PDB file of C-alpha atoms in Angstrom:
ATOM      1  CA  UNK A   1    -121.552  65.337 102.820  1.00 57.00           C
ATOM      2  CA  UNK A   2    -122.188  62.503 103.329  1.00 65.00           C
ATOM      3  CA  UNK A   3    -121.624  59.595 100.818  1.00 60.00           C
ATOM      4  CA  UNK A   4    -124.960  58.906 101.035  1.00 62.00           C
ATOM      5  CA  UNK A   5    -125.965  62.957 100.385  1.00 63.00           C
ATOM      6  CA  UNK A   6    -123.317  62.726  97.257  1.00 64.00           C
ATOM      7  CA  UNK A   7    -124.888  59.834  95.720  1.00 63.00           C
ATOM      8  CA  UNK A   8    -128.543  61.799  96.096  1.00 65.00           C
ATOM      9  CA  UNK A   9    -127.132  64.909  94.986  1.00 70.00           C
ATOM     10  CA  UNK A  10    -125.253  62.885  91.779  1.00 74.00           C
ATOM     11  CA  UNK A  11    -128.915  60.928  91.322  1.00 79.00           C
ATOM     12  CA  UNK A  12    -130.275  64.046  91.364  1.00 84.00           C
ATOM     13  CA  UNK A  13    -128.643  65.744  88.399  1.00 85.00           C
ATOM     14  CA  UNK A  14    -128.626  63.515  86.231  1.00 89.00           C
ATOM     15  CA  UNK A  15    -132.074  62.936  86.429  1.00 93.00           C
ATOM     16  CA  UNK A  16    -132.213  66.938  85.698  1.00 93.00           C
ATOM     17  CA  UNK A  17    -129.234  66.230  82.777  1.00 92.00           C
ATOM     18  CA  UNK A  18    -131.759  63.238  81.628  1.00 94.00           C
ATOM     19  CA  UNK A  19    -135.082  66.058  81.710  1.00 95.00           C
ATOM     20  CA  UNK A  20    -132.990  68.512  79.660  1.00 95.00           C
ATOM     21  CA  UNK A  21    -131.754  66.788  76.878  1.00 93.00           C
ATOM     22  CA  UNK A  22    -135.987  66.474  76.097  1.00 93.00           C
ATOM     23  CA  UNK A  23    -136.295  69.413  76.518  1.00 94.00           C
ATOM     24  CA  UNK A  24    -133.626  71.319  74.856  1.00 92.00           C
ATOM     25  CA  UNK A  25    -134.620  70.696  71.287  1.00 91.00           C
ATOM     26  CA  UNK A  26    -137.868  71.966  71.771  1.00 91.00           C
ATOM     27  CA  UNK A  27    -136.295  74.944  72.780  1.00 91.00           C
ATOM     28  CA  UNK A  28    -134.335  75.151  70.105  1.00 89.00           C
ATOM     29  CA  UNK A  29    -137.068  74.825  67.989  1.00 86.00           C
ATOM     30  CA  UNK A  30    -139.482  77.319  69.360  1.00 87.00           C
ATOM     31  CA  UNK A  31    -138.102  79.627  72.035  1.00 89.00           C
ATOM     32  CA  UNK A  32    -138.737  79.086  75.649  1.00 91.00           C
ATOM     33  CA  UNK A  33    -141.073  81.941  75.421  1.00 89.00           C
ATOM     34  CA  UNK A  34    -144.693  80.632  75.503  1.00 88.00           C
ATOM     35  CA  UNK A  35    -143.498  77.408  76.794  1.00 91.00           C
ATOM     36  CA  UNK A  36    -145.048  76.707  80.328  1.00 92.00           C
ATOM     37  CA  UNK A  37    -144.884  74.719  82.931  1.00 93.00           C
ATOM     38  CA  UNK A  38    -147.544  72.169  81.777  1.00 94.00           C
ATOM     39  CA  UNK A  39    -145.988  71.879  78.268  1.00 94.00           C
ATOM     40  CA  UNK A  40    -141.962  71.721  79.584  1.00 95.00           C
ATOM     41  CA  UNK A  41    -143.106  68.810  82.146  1.00 95.00           C
ATOM     42  CA  UNK A  42    -145.091  67.478  78.747  1.00 95.00           C
ATOM     43  CA  UNK A  43    -141.483  67.316  76.571  1.00 94.00           C
ATOM     44  CA  UNK A  44    -139.862  65.585  79.643  1.00 95.00           C
ATOM     45  CA  UNK A  45    -142.349  62.939  79.864  1.00 95.00           C
ATOM     46  CA  UNK A  46    -143.186  63.579  83.648  1.00 95.00           C
ATOM     47  CA  UNK A  47    -145.638  64.723  85.622  1.00 95.00           C
ATOM     48  CA  UNK A  48    -145.569  68.013  86.996  1.00 94.00           C
ATOM     49  CA  UNK A  49    -144.953  67.295  90.216  1.00 94.00           C
ATOM     50  CA  UNK A  50    -142.291  65.360  89.284  1.00 95.00           C
ATOM     51  CA  UNK A  51    -140.895  68.145  87.481  1.00 95.00           C
ATOM     52  CA  UNK A  52    -140.946  70.793  90.337  1.00 95.00           C
ATOM     53  CA  UNK A  53    -138.801  67.626  91.988  1.00 94.00           C
ATOM     54  CA  UNK A  54    -136.088  68.933  90.139  1.00 94.00           C
ATOM     55  CA  UNK A  55    -137.042  72.266  88.503  1.00 95.00           C
ATOM     56  CA  UNK A  56    -138.587  75.083  90.831  1.00 94.00           C
ATOM     57  CA  UNK A  57    -139.552  77.184  87.378  1.00 94.00           C
ATOM     58  CA  UNK A  58    -139.168  78.182  84.079  1.00 93.00           C
ATOM     59  CA  UNK A  59    -135.991  80.126  84.486  1.00 94.00           C
ATOM     60  CA  UNK A  60    -134.255  77.257  85.870  1.00 95.00           C
ATOM     61  CA  UNK A  61    -134.644  74.792  83.673  1.00 95.00           C
ATOM     62  CA  UNK A  62    -133.795  77.937  80.923  1.00 96.00           C
ATOM     63  CA  UNK A  63    -130.373  78.306  83.401  1.00 96.00           C
ATOM     64  CA  UNK A  64    -129.681  74.357  83.619  1.00 95.00           C
ATOM     65  CA  UNK A  65    -129.979  74.848  79.645  1.00 95.00           C
ATOM     66  CA  UNK A  66    -127.337  78.081  79.512  1.00 96.00           C
ATOM     67  CA  UNK A  67    -125.199  75.531  82.869  1.00 95.00           C
ATOM     68  CA  UNK A  68    -125.143  73.073  80.158  1.00 94.00           C
ATOM     69  CA  UNK A  69    -124.127  74.865  77.010  1.00 95.00           C
ATOM     70  CA  UNK A  70    -122.130  76.468  78.783  1.00 96.00           C
ATOM     71  CA  UNK A  71    -120.418  73.507  80.706  1.00 94.00           C
ATOM     72  CA  UNK A  72    -120.291  71.861  76.664  1.00 94.00           C
ATOM     73  CA  UNK A  73    -117.691  74.880  75.710  1.00 95.00           C
ATOM     74  CA  UNK A  74    -115.857  74.706  78.331  1.00 93.00           C
ATOM     75  CA  UNK A  75    -115.145  71.340  77.580  1.00 90.00           C
ATOM     76  CA  UNK A  76    -112.486  72.226  74.430  1.00 87.00           C
ATOM     77  CA  UNK A  77    -109.249  71.534  74.674  1.00 84.00           C
ATOM     78  CA  UNK A  78    -107.138  72.387  70.884  1.00 82.00           C
ATOM     79  CA  UNK A  79    -104.243  72.717  72.949  1.00 74.00           C
ATOM     80  CA  UNK A  80    -100.415  70.976  70.420  1.00 74.00           C
ATOM     81  CA  UNK A  81     -97.563  69.624  70.310  1.00 79.00           C
ATOM     82  CA  UNK A  82     -96.544  70.749  66.934  1.00 76.00           C
ATOM     83  CA  UNK A  83     -97.374  67.595  65.588  1.00 82.00           C
ATOM     84  CA  UNK A  84     -99.748  66.450  62.625  1.00 82.00           C
ATOM     85  CA  UNK A  85    -101.587  64.538  65.095  1.00 87.00           C
ATOM     86  CA  UNK A  86    -102.643  66.920  67.555  1.00 90.00           C
ATOM     87  CA  UNK A  87    -103.343  70.223  65.430  1.00 93.00           C
ATOM     88  CA  UNK A  88    -105.457  67.230  63.810  1.00 93.00           C
ATOM     89  CA  UNK A  89    -106.882  66.338  67.197  1.00 92.00           C
ATOM     90  CA  UNK A  90    -107.586  69.410  67.785  1.00 93.00           C
ATOM     91  CA  UNK A  91    -109.300  70.353  64.350  1.00 95.00           C
ATOM     92  CA  UNK A  92    -111.595  67.475  64.975  1.00 95.00           C
ATOM     93  CA  UNK A  93    -113.036  68.198  68.267  1.00 93.00           C
ATOM     94  CA  UNK A  94    -113.765  71.868  67.493  1.00 95.00           C
ATOM     95  CA  UNK A  95    -115.448  70.702  64.385  1.00 96.00           C
ATOM     96  CA  UNK A  96    -117.931  68.401  66.208  1.00 95.00           C
ATOM     97  CA  UNK A  97    -118.487  71.177  68.791  1.00 95.00           C
ATOM     98  CA  UNK A  98    -119.462  73.677  66.482  1.00 95.00           C
ATOM     99  CA  UNK A  99    -121.779  71.704  64.471  1.00 95.00           C
ATOM    100  CA  UNK A 100    -123.377  70.570  67.612  1.00 95.00           C
ATOM    101  CA  UNK A 101    -123.582  74.643  68.695  1.00 94.00           C
ATOM    102  CA  UNK A 102    -124.755  75.482  65.472  1.00 93.00           C
ATOM    103  CA  UNK A 103    -127.332  72.867  65.804  1.00 92.00           C
ATOM    104  CA  UNK A 104    -128.717  73.183  69.100  1.00 93.00           C
ATOM    105  CA  UNK A 105    -128.389  77.622  69.790  1.00 93.00           C
ATOM    106  CA  UNK A 106    -130.653  78.391  67.545  1.00 90.00           C
ATOM    107  CA  UNK A 107    -131.303  82.355  66.782  1.00 90.00           C
ATOM    108  CA  UNK A 108    -134.475  81.762  67.893  1.00 90.00           C
ATOM    109  CA  UNK A 109    -133.340  80.703  71.422  1.00 93.00           C
ATOM    110  CA  UNK A 110    -130.510  83.290  71.825  1.00 94.00           C
ATOM    111  CA  UNK A 111    -132.810  85.813  70.711  1.00 94.00           C
ATOM    112  CA  UNK A 112    -135.812  85.540  73.421  1.00 95.00           C
ATOM    113  CA  UNK A 113    -132.167  84.508  76.582  1.00 95.00           C
ATOM    114  CA  UNK A 114    -131.272  88.059  75.552  1.00 96.00           C
ATOM    115  CA  UNK A 115    -134.787  90.122  76.001  1.00 95.00           C
ATOM    116  CA  UNK A 116    -136.032  87.754  78.974  1.00 94.00           C
ATOM    117  CA  UNK A 117    -132.656  86.778  80.699  1.00 95.00           C
ATOM    118  CA  UNK A 118    -129.588  89.424  79.504  1.00 97.00           C
ATOM    119  CA  UNK A 119    -126.849  87.790  82.323  1.00 96.00           C
ATOM    120  CA  UNK A 120    -127.769  84.101  81.134  1.00 96.00           C
ATOM    121  CA  UNK A 121    -127.492  85.252  77.986  1.00 97.00           C
ATOM    122  CA  UNK A 122    -124.319  87.255  78.848  1.00 97.00           C
ATOM    123  CA  UNK A 123    -122.879  84.227  80.646  1.00 97.00           C
ATOM    124  CA  UNK A 124    -123.523  81.659  77.120  1.00 97.00           C
ATOM    125  CA  UNK A 125    -121.925  84.729  74.961  1.00 96.00           C
ATOM    126  CA  UNK A 126    -118.315  84.918  77.333  1.00 97.00           C
ATOM    127  CA  UNK A 127    -117.818  81.179  77.209  1.00 96.00           C
ATOM    128  CA  UNK A 128    -118.879  81.290  73.182  1.00 95.00           C
ATOM    129  CA  UNK A 129    -115.985  84.156  73.009  1.00 95.00           C
ATOM    130  CA  UNK A 130    -113.413  82.676  75.178  1.00 95.00           C
ATOM    131  CA  UNK A 131    -114.117  79.459  73.234  1.00 95.00           C
ATOM    132  CA  UNK A 132    -113.530  81.146  70.516  1.00 95.00           C
ATOM    133  CA  UNK A 133    -110.029  83.031  71.214  1.00 94.00           C
ATOM    134  CA  UNK A 134    -109.107  79.381  72.137  1.00 93.00           C
ATOM    135  CA  UNK A 135    -109.076  78.269  68.304  1.00 95.00           C
ATOM    136  CA  UNK A 136    -107.493  81.709  67.067  1.00 94.00           C
ATOM    137  CA  UNK A 137    -104.823  80.935  69.563  1.00 93.00           C
ATOM    138  CA  UNK A 138    -104.887  77.286  68.111  1.00 94.00           C
ATOM    139  CA  UNK A 139    -105.144  78.602  64.038  1.00 94.00           C
ATOM    140  CA  UNK A 140    -102.904  80.754  64.858  1.00 94.00           C
ATOM    141  CA  UNK A 141    -100.402  78.195  66.314  1.00 93.00           C
ATOM    142  CA  UNK A 142    -100.957  75.832  63.455  1.00 94.00           C
ATOM    143  CA  UNK A 143    -100.313  78.335  60.663  1.00 94.00           C
ATOM    144  CA  UNK A 144     -96.556  79.407  62.530  1.00 93.00           C
ATOM    145  CA  UNK A 145     -95.906  75.449  62.367  1.00 92.00           C
ATOM    146  CA  UNK A 146     -96.484  75.733  58.458  1.00 93.00           C
ATOM    147  CA  UNK A 147     -99.883  73.351  58.718  1.00 94.00           C
ATOM    148  CA  UNK A 148    -102.571  75.603  58.328  1.00 96.00           C
ATOM    149  CA  UNK A 149    -103.467  78.196  55.728  1.00 96.00           C
ATOM    150  CA  UNK A 150    -103.226  81.679  56.305  1.00 94.00           C
ATOM    151  CA  UNK A 151    -107.159  81.772  56.725  1.00 89.00           C
ATOM    152  CA  UNK A 152    -109.326  84.167  58.428  1.00 92.00           C
ATOM    153  CA  UNK A 153    -110.170  83.062  61.594  1.00 91.00           C
ATOM    154  CA  UNK A 154    -113.274  85.048  62.266  1.00 92.00           C
ATOM    155  CA  UNK A 155    -114.753  83.780  58.804  1.00 93.00           C
ATOM    156  CA  UNK A 156    -114.512  80.033  60.140  1.00 93.00           C
ATOM    157  CA  UNK A 157    -116.889  81.210  62.736  1.00 93.00           C
ATOM    158  CA  UNK A 158    -118.980  83.010  61.018  1.00 93.00           C
ATOM    159  CA  UNK A 159    -119.125  79.798  58.368  1.00 93.00           C
ATOM    160  CA  UNK A 160    -120.104  77.894  61.462  1.00 92.00           C
ATOM    161  CA  UNK A 161    -122.511  79.795  62.667  1.00 89.00           C
ATOM    162  CA  UNK A 162    -124.259  80.365  59.451  1.00 90.00           C
ATOM    163  CA  UNK A 163    -123.737  77.484  56.861  1.00 90.00           C
ATOM    164  CA  UNK A 164    -124.172  74.829  59.236  1.00 89.00           C
ATOM    165  CA  UNK A 165    -127.207  76.290  60.955  1.00 88.00           C
ATOM    166  CA  UNK A 166    -129.027  76.624  56.506  1.00 87.00           C
ATOM    167  CA  UNK A 167    -127.156  72.877  56.109  1.00 87.00           C
ATOM    168  CA  UNK A 168    -129.145  70.802  59.214  1.00 87.00           C
ATOM    169  CA  UNK A 169    -132.204  71.662  57.515  1.00 86.00           C
ATOM    170  CA  UNK A 170    -135.015  68.850  56.293  1.00 86.00           C
ATOM    171  CA  UNK A 171    -136.470  70.861  53.264  1.00 89.00           C
ATOM    172  CA  UNK A 172    -132.241  71.800  52.907  1.00 90.00           C
ATOM    173  CA  UNK A 173    -131.673  68.260  52.676  1.00 91.00           C
ATOM    174  CA  UNK A 174    -134.653  66.994  50.633  1.00 91.00           C
ATOM    175  CA  UNK A 175    -134.102  68.961  48.154  1.00 92.00           C
ATOM    176  CA  UNK A 176    -130.286  68.020  47.618  1.00 91.00           C
ATOM    177  CA  UNK A 177    -131.214  64.490  47.803  1.00 92.00           C
ATOM    178  CA  UNK A 178    -128.743  64.372  51.429  1.00 92.00           C
ATOM    179  CA  UNK A 179    -128.365  62.452  53.555  1.00 93.00           C
ATOM    180  CA  UNK A 180    -127.282  64.369  56.943  1.00 94.00           C
ATOM    181  CA  UNK A 181    -124.767  61.814  57.835  1.00 94.00           C
ATOM    182  CA  UNK A 182    -123.781  62.627  54.086  1.00 94.00           C
ATOM    183  CA  UNK A 183    -123.564  66.154  54.585  1.00 94.00           C
ATOM    184  CA  UNK A 184    -121.554  66.381  57.651  1.00 96.00           C
ATOM    185  CA  UNK A 185    -119.110  64.048  56.382  1.00 96.00           C
ATOM    186  CA  UNK A 186    -118.539  66.489  52.697  1.00 96.00           C
ATOM    187  CA  UNK A 187    -118.508  69.614  55.399  1.00 96.00           C
ATOM    188  CA  UNK A 188    -115.900  67.970  57.331  1.00 97.00           C
ATOM    189  CA  UNK A 189    -114.145  67.839  54.035  1.00 96.00           C
ATOM    190  CA  UNK A 190    -114.432  70.973  52.815  1.00 95.00           C
ATOM    191  CA  UNK A 191    -113.503  73.073  56.157  1.00 96.00           C
ATOM    192  CA  UNK A 192    -110.123  69.952  56.598  1.00 95.00           C
ATOM    193  CA  UNK A 193    -109.035  71.654  52.743  1.00 94.00           C
ATOM    194  CA  UNK A 194    -109.623  74.609  53.815  1.00 95.00           C
ATOM    195  CA  UNK A 195    -107.507  74.942  56.580  1.00 95.00           C
ATOM    196  CA  UNK A 196    -104.875  72.100  56.328  1.00 96.00           C
ATOM    197  CA  UNK A 197    -102.305  73.372  53.657  1.00 94.00           C
ATOM    198  CA  UNK A 198    -101.407  70.853  50.939  1.00 90.00           C
ATOM    199  CA  UNK A 199     -99.785  67.793  51.578  1.00 89.00           C
ATOM    200  CA  UNK A 200    -100.741  67.628  55.263  1.00 92.00           C
ATOM    201  CA  UNK A 201    -104.871  67.883  54.740  1.00 92.00           C
ATOM    202  CA  UNK A 202    -103.906  63.661  53.107  1.00 90.00           C
ATOM    203  CA  UNK A 203    -101.414  63.512  56.513  1.00 89.00           C
ATOM    204  CA  UNK A 204    -105.014  63.966  58.453  1.00 92.00           C
ATOM    205  CA  UNK A 205    -106.464  60.005  59.962  1.00 92.00           C
ATOM    206  CA  UNK A 206    -110.232  60.800  59.740  1.00 94.00           C
ATOM    207  CA  UNK A 207    -111.316  57.504  60.803  1.00 92.00           C
ATOM    208  CA  UNK A 208    -112.247  58.412  63.826  1.00 89.00           C
ATOM    209  CA  UNK A 209    -114.260  61.106  62.396  1.00 95.00           C
ATOM    210  CA  UNK A 210    -116.487  58.069  60.373  1.00 93.00           C
ATOM    211  CA  UNK A 211    -117.827  57.189  63.834  1.00 93.00           C
ATOM    212  CA  UNK A 212    -118.436  60.085  65.681  1.00 95.00           C
ATOM    213  CA  UNK A 213    -120.350  62.049  62.343  1.00 96.00           C
ATOM    214  CA  UNK A 214    -122.354  58.636  62.133  1.00 96.00           C
ATOM    215  CA  UNK A 215    -123.544  59.389  65.993  1.00 96.00           C
ATOM    216  CA  UNK A 216    -123.492  63.122  65.572  1.00 96.00           C
ATOM    217  CA  UNK A 217    -125.848  62.737  62.667  1.00 95.00           C
ATOM    218  CA  UNK A 218    -128.631  60.176  64.458  1.00 95.00           C
ATOM    219  CA  UNK A 219    -128.395  62.374  67.727  1.00 93.00           C
ATOM    220  CA  UNK A 220    -129.442  65.052  65.226  1.00 93.00           C
ATOM    221  CA  UNK A 221    -131.979  63.636  63.326  1.00 92.00           C
ATOM    222  CA  UNK A 222    -133.268  62.333  66.482  1.00 90.00           C
ATOM    223  CA  UNK A 223    -133.551  65.542  68.352  1.00 88.00           C
ATOM    224  CA  UNK A 224    -134.151  68.151  65.706  1.00 85.00           C
ATOM    225  CA  UNK A 225    -136.321  66.527  62.407  1.00 82.00           C
TER     226      UNK A 225
END
């Protein structure tokens, strides 16, 4: 492939990614079964002709959406070097990813994916299973080093899946007088205390998470509310 072809391919991939960022929140909220290509073009804020330059069909859009989720899931790195700092970094990265995955991969999306495109559902399910396996190893290492409490990892996964989906709801925030940023910060502190043993929780440096949770809350407010 020539340099010019590589540049064109890169530009096309960037445009596809930009268009996907506009349609994924819609799919997350409403599913995709009833969305037509005309609707997708509207949500992507491009003409139908332009959209077809980057996506050949609805299935292509859904495939690209699943690929983007799988790529993001595969980015998780939770390697440790036996220091509180390294386990802190792994915990914080997994927390950020758990929030975003629970927010954007809705039950509506998963259910329709399983019915209409079971092979894509399997791809996403397998990626999420690999993520859980990596995190389980990470949690076990933390417990072996005396840093983590003896917690059931499956309950952590369930908590992230169910609780986060319930929290990220405009009605819930309004009824409880909370901002999304405050809610995410409180949940981060809760998980830190659940996971790290007394004495080690105080050593966790939270400065990085202040800006990260501000960014995540603004992103979710823009995309989902």
